[in-house]
Tab-separated table of C-alpha atoms in Angstrom:
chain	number	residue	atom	x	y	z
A	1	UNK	CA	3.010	-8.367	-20.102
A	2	UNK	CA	-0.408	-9.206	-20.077
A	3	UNK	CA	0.003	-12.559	-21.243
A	4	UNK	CA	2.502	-12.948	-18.480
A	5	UNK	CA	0.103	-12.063	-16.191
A	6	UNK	CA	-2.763	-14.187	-17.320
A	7	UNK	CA	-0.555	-17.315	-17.415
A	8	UNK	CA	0.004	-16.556	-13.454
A	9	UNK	CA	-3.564	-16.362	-13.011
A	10	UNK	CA	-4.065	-19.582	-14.854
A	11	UNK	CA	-1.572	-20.855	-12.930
A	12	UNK	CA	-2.595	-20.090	-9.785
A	13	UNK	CA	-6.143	-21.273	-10.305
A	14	UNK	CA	-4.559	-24.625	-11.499
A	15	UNK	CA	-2.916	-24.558	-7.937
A	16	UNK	CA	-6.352	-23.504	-6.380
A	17	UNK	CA	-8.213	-26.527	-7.861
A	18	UNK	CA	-5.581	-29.130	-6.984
A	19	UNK	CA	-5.306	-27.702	-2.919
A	20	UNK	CA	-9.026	-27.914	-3.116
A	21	UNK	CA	-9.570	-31.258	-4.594
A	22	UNK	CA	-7.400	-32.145	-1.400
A	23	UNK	CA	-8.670	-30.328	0.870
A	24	UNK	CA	-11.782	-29.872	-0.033
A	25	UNK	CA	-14.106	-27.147	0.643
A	26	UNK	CA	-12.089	-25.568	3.330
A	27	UNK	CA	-9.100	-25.057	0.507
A	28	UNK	CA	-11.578	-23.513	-1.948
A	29	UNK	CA	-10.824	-19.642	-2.626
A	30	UNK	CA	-12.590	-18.032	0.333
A	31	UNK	CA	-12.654	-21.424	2.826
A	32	UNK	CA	-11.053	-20.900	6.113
A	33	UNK	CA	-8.221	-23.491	5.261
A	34	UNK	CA	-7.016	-20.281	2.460
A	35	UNK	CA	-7.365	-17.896	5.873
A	36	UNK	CA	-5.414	-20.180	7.981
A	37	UNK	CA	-2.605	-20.568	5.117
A	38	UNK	CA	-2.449	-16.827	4.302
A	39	UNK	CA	-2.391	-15.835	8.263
A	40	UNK	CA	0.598	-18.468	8.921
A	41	UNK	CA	2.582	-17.337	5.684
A	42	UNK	CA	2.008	-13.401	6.699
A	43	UNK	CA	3.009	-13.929	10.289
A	44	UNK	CA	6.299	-16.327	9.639
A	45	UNK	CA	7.282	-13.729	6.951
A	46	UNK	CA	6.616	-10.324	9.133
A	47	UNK	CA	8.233	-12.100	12.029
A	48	UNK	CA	11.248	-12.784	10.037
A	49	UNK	CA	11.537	-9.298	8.568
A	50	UNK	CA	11.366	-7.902	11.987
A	51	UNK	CA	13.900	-10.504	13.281
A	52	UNK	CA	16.008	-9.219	10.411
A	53	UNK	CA	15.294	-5.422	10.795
A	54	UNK	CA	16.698	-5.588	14.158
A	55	UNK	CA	19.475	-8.352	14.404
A	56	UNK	CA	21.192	-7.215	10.681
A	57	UNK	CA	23.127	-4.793	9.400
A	58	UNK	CA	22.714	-4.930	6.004
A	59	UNK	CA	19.428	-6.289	5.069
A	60	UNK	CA	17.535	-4.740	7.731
A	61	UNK	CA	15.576	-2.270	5.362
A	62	UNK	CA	14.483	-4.846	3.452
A	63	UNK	CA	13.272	-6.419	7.023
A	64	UNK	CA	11.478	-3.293	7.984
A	65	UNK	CA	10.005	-3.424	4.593
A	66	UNK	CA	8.188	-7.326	4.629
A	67	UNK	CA	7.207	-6.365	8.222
A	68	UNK	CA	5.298	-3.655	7.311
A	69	UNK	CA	3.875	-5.608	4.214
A	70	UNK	CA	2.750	-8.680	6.358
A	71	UNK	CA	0.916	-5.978	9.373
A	72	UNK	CA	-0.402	-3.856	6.692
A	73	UNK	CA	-2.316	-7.193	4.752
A	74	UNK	CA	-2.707	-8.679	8.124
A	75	UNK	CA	-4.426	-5.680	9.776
A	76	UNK	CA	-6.690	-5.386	6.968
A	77	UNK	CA	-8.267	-8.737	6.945
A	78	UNK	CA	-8.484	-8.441	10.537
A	79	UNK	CA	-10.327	-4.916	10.924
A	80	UNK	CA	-12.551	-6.383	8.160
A	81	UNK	CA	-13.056	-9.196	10.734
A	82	UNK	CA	-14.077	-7.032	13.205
A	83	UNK	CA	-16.381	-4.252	11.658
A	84	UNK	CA	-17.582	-6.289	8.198
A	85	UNK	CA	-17.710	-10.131	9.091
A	86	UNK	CA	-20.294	-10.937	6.666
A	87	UNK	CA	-17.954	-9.532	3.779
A	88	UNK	CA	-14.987	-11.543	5.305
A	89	UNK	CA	-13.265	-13.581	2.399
A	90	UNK	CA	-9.375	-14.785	1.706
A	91	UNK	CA	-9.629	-11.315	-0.391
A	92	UNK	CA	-9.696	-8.778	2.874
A	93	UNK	CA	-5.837	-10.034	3.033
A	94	UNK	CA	-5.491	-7.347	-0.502
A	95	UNK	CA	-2.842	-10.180	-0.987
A	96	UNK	CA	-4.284	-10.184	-4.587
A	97	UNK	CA	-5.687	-6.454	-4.777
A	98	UNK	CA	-4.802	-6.309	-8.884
A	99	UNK	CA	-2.270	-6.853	-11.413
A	100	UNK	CA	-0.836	-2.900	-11.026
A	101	UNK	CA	-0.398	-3.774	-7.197
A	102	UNK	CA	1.617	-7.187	-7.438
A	103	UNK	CA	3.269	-5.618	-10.960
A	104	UNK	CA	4.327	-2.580	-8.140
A	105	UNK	CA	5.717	-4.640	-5.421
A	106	UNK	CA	7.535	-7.204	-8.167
A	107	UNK	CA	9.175	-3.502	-9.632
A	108	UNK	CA	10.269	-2.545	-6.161
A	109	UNK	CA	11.976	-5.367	-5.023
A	110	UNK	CA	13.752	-5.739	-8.841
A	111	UNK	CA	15.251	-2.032	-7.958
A	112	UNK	CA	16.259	-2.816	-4.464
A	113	UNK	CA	17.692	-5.911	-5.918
A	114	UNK	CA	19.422	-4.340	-8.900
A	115	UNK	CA	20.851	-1.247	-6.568
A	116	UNK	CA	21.940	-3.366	-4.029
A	117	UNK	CA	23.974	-5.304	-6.337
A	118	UNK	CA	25.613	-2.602	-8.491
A	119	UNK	CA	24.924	0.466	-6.047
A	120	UNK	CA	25.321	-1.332	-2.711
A	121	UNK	CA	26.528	2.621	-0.482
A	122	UNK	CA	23.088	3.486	-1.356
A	123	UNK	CA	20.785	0.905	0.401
A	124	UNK	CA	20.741	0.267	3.707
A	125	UNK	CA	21.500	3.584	5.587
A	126	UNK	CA	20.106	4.645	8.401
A	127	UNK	CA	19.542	8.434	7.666
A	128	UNK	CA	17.662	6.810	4.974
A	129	UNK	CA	15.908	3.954	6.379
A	130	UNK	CA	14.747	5.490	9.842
A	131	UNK	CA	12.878	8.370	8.421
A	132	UNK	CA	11.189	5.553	6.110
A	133	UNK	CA	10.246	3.711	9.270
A	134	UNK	CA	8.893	6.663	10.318
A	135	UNK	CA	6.520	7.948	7.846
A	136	UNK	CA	5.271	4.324	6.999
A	137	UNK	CA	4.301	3.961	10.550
A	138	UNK	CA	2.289	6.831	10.410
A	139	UNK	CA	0.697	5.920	7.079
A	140	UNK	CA	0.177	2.545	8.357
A	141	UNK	CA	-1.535	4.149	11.693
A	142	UNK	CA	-3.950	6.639	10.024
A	143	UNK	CA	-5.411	4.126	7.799
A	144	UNK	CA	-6.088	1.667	11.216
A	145	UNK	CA	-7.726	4.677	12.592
A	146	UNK	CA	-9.254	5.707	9.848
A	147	UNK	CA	-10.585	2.437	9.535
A	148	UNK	CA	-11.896	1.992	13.465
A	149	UNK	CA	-13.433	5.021	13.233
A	150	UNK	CA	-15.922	4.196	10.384
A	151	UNK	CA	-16.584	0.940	11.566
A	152	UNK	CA	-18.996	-0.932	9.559
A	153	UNK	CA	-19.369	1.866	7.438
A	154	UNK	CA	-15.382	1.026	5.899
A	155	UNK	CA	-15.659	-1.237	2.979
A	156	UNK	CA	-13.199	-2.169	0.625
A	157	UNK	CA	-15.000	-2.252	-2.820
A	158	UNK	CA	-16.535	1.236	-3.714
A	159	UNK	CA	-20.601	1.152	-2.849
A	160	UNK	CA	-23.046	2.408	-6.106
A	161	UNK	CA	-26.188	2.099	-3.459
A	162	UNK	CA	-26.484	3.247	0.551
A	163	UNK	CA	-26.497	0.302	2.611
A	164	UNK	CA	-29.182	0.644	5.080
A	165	UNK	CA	-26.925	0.288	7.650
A	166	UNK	CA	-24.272	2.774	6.576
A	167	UNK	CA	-24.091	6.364	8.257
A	168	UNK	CA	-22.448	9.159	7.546
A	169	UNK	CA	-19.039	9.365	9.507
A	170	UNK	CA	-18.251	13.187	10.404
A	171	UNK	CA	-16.577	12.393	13.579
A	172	UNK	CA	-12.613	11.543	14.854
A	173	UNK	CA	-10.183	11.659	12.325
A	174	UNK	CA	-12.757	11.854	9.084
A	175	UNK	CA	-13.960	15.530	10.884
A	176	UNK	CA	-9.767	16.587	10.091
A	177	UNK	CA	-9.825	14.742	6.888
A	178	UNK	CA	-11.856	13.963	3.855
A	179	UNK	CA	-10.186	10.492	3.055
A	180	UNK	CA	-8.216	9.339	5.760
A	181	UNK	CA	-7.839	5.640	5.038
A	182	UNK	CA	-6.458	6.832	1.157
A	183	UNK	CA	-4.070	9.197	2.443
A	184	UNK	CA	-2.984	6.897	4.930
A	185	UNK	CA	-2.189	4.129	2.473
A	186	UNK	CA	-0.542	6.789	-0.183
A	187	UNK	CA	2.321	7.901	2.711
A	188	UNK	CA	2.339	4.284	3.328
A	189	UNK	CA	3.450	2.647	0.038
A	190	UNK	CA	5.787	5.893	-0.136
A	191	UNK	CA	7.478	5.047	2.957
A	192	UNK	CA	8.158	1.513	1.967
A	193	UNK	CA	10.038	2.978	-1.131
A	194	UNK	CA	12.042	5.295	0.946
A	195	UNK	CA	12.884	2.096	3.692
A	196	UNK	CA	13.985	0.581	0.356
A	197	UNK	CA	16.014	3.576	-0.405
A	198	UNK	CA	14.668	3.619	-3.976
A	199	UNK	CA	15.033	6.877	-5.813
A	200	UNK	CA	13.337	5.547	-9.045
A	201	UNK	CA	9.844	3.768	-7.204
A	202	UNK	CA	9.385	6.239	-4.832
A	203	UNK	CA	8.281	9.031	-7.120
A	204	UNK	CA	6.564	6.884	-9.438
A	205	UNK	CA	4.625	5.071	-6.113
A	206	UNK	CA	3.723	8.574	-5.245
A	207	UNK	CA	2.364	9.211	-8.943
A	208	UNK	CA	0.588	6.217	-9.499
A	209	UNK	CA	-1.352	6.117	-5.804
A	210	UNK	CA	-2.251	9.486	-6.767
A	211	UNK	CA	-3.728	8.510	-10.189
A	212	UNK	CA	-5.328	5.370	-8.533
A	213	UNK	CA	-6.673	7.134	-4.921
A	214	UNK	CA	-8.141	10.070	-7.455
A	215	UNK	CA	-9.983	7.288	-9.511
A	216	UNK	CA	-11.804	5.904	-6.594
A	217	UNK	CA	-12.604	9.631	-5.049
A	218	UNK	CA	-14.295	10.717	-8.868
A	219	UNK	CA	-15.810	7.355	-9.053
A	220	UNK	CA	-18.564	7.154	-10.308
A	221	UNK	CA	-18.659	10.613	-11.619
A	222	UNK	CA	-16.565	13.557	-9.984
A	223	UNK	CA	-17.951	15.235	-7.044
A	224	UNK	CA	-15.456	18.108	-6.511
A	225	UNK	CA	-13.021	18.391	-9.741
A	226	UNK	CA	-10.065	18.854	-8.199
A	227	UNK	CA	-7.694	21.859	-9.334
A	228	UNK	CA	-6.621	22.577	-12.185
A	229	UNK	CA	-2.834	22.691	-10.094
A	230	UNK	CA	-3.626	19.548	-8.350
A	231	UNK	CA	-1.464	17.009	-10.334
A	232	UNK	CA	1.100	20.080	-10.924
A	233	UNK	CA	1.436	20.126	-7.023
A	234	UNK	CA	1.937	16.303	-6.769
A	235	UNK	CA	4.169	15.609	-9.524
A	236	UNK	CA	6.178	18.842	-8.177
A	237	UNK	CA	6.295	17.018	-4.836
A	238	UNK	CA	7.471	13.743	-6.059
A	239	UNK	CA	10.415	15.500	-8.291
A	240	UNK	CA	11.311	17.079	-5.011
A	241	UNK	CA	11.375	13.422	-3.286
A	242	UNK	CA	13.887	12.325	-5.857
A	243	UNK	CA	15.934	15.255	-5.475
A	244	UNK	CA	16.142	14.694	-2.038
A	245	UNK	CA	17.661	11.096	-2.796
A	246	UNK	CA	19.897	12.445	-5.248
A	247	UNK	CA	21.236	14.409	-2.202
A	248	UNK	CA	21.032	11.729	0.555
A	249	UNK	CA	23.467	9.623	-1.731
A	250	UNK	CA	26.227	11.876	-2.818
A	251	UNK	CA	25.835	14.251	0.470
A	252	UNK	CA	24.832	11.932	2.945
A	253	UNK	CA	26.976	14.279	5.727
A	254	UNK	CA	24.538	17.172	5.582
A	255	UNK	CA	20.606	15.483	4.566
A	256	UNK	CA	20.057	14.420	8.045
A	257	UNK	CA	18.541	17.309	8.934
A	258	UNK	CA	16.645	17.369	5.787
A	259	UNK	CA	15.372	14.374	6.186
A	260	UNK	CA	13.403	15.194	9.190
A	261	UNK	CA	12.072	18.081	7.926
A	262	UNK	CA	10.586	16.478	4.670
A	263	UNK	CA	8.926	13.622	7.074
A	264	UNK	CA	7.472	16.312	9.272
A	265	UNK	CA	6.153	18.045	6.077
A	266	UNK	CA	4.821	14.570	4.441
A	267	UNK	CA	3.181	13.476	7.794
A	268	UNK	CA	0.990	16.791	7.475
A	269	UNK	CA	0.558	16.579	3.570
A	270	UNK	CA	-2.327	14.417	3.619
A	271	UNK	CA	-4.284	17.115	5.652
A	272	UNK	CA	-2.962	20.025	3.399
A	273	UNK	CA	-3.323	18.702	-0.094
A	274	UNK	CA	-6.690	19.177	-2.025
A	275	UNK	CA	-6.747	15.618	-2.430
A	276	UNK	CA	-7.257	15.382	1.209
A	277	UNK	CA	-9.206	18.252	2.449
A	278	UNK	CA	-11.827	18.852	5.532
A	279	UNK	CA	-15.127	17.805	4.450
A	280	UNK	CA	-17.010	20.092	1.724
A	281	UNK	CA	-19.929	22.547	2.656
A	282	UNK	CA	-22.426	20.620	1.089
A	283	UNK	CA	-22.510	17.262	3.244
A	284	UNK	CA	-23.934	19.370	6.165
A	285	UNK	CA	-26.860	19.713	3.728
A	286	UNK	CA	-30.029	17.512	3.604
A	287	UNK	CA	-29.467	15.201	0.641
A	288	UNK	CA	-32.664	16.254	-1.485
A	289	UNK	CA	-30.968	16.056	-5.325
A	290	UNK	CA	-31.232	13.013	-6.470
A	291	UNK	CA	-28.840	11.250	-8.812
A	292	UNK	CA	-30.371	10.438	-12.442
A	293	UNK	CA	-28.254	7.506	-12.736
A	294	UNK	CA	-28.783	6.253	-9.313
A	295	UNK	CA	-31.789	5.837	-7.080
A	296	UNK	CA	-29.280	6.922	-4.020
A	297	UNK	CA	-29.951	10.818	-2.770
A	298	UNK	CA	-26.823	12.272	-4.689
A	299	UNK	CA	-25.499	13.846	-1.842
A	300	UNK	CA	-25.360	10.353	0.167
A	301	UNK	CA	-23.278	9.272	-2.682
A	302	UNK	CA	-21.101	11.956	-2.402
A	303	UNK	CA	-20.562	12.128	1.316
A	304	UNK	CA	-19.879	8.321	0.842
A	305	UNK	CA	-16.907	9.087	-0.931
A	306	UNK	CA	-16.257	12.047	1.402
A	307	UNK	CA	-16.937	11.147	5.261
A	308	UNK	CA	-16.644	7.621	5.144
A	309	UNK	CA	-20.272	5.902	4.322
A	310	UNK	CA	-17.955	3.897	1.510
A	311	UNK	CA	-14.411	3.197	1.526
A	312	UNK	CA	-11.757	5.831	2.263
């Protein structure tokens, strides 16, 4: 796999250099020719998923699905615009966040593929689909307000050192919730899977954004170990997300009601789980302790990673 992965890189560099050597310094990595070419290619391909979500009637969860993909990459290069110009690359698309994210979107589409094909009564129903819609919309909207909210103080690479123009964020949103713009993004990629109707990503998307969202909140070192129960309580909820598909396809008469209910509940999971709490006791404090690996007051650090000062 990972020499599958590195040949794509080469490859893509190859492509790089050769738009570049034509284009010249506008077509280099970060030039605004890359912008312009990513913008056009996000907005033809979220306008056509929305022109299929609601004109089809059988691929329109895959529609909802690349329409929310193209605002979510869209509206994060553009809030980046807004709040962080002088950090403003190609990158703030997250087009190319990592290898796990592209190996996670190529896995999803291979099981919506794969299903539709061999499993079609299982995809594309709207007791299914709808509630999807629902819950990735209000992912999708409580990162965008999580992100508006800090500002300049949002960044998307996790910050070792204060900037001198960062400030702790206690207010909106981050004064209800520790990491807004992570728990907005985890119910997002988990609706996606449910607009997909996959039982077998959905589960493992909620899993693995809860293995990578707890990396970045312990990074560098772990301000508030979480629970002992904590991955318990998540792995327990994504089990109960599968049995809930298991029901939706073999009972799909009696899950509407269900349905609803579990997207109520998942809307106010973020604000309930311990990954997600209000903020801790001990950002109201003066930051006096000092870190001995970093010249940063320790407590700045770790109010970074819990109001906002870094990326949430």
């Amino acid at each position: 796999m990972e020499t599958i992965l590195d040949q794509g890189h080469v490859a893509i560099a190859n492509v790089q250099k050769r738009v570049a050597a034509y284009g010249g310094r506008e077509f280099e990595e970060n030039g605004r020719g890359v912008v312009a070419v990513l913008a056009y290619i996000l907005g033809t391909l979220g306008g056509c998923g929305l022109v299929v979500a609601l004109t089809c009637t059988s691929f329109y969860d895959f529609g909802f699905w690349l329409f929310f993909v193209c605002a979510f990459h869209f509206s994060e290069f553009t809030l980046v615009a807004l709040y962080n110009s002088k950090d403003l690359t190609a990158n703030s698309f997250l087009i190319n966040h990592s290898d796990p994210y592209t190996l996670a979107v190529i896995a999803c589409l291979l099981e919506y593929a794969m299903e539709y094909s061999f499993l079609p009564a299982i995809k594309a129903n709207w007791f299914v689909v709808y509630p999807g819609v629902l819950l990735t919309a209000a992912g999708f909207a409580v990162r965008v307000v999580a992100m508006v909210t800090a500002g300049h103080n949002f960044t998307h690479i996790v910050q070792d050192q204060k900037r001198e123009n960062h400030e702790l964020v206690t207010s909106g949103i981050y004064s209800k919730c520790r990491h807004p713009g992570y728990a907005g993004w985890f119910y997002f990629t988990i609706g996606l899977q449910v607009i997909l109707g996959n039982p077998v990503c959905t589960p493992a998307f909620a899993y693995v954004s809860y293995k990578f969202f707890k990396d970045r909140i312990e990074y560098p070192f772990p301000p508030h170990p979480p629970p002992p129960s904590l991955e318990h309580r998540l792995c327990a909820e994504s089990r109960s997300i599968l049995c809930i598909f298991v029901m939706m396809f073999f009972f799909p008469h009696c899950c509407s009601l269900i349905v609803v209910v579990v997207v109520l509940l998942s809307l106010a999971c973020p604000f309930r789980l311990h990954l997600f709490p209000s903020l801790p006791p001990r950002c109201q404090s003066s930051p006096h302790i000092t870190s001995p690996k970093y010249s940063v007051p320790c407590d700045v650090l770790l109010c970074s990673r819990a109001c906002g000062v870094s990326e949430n």
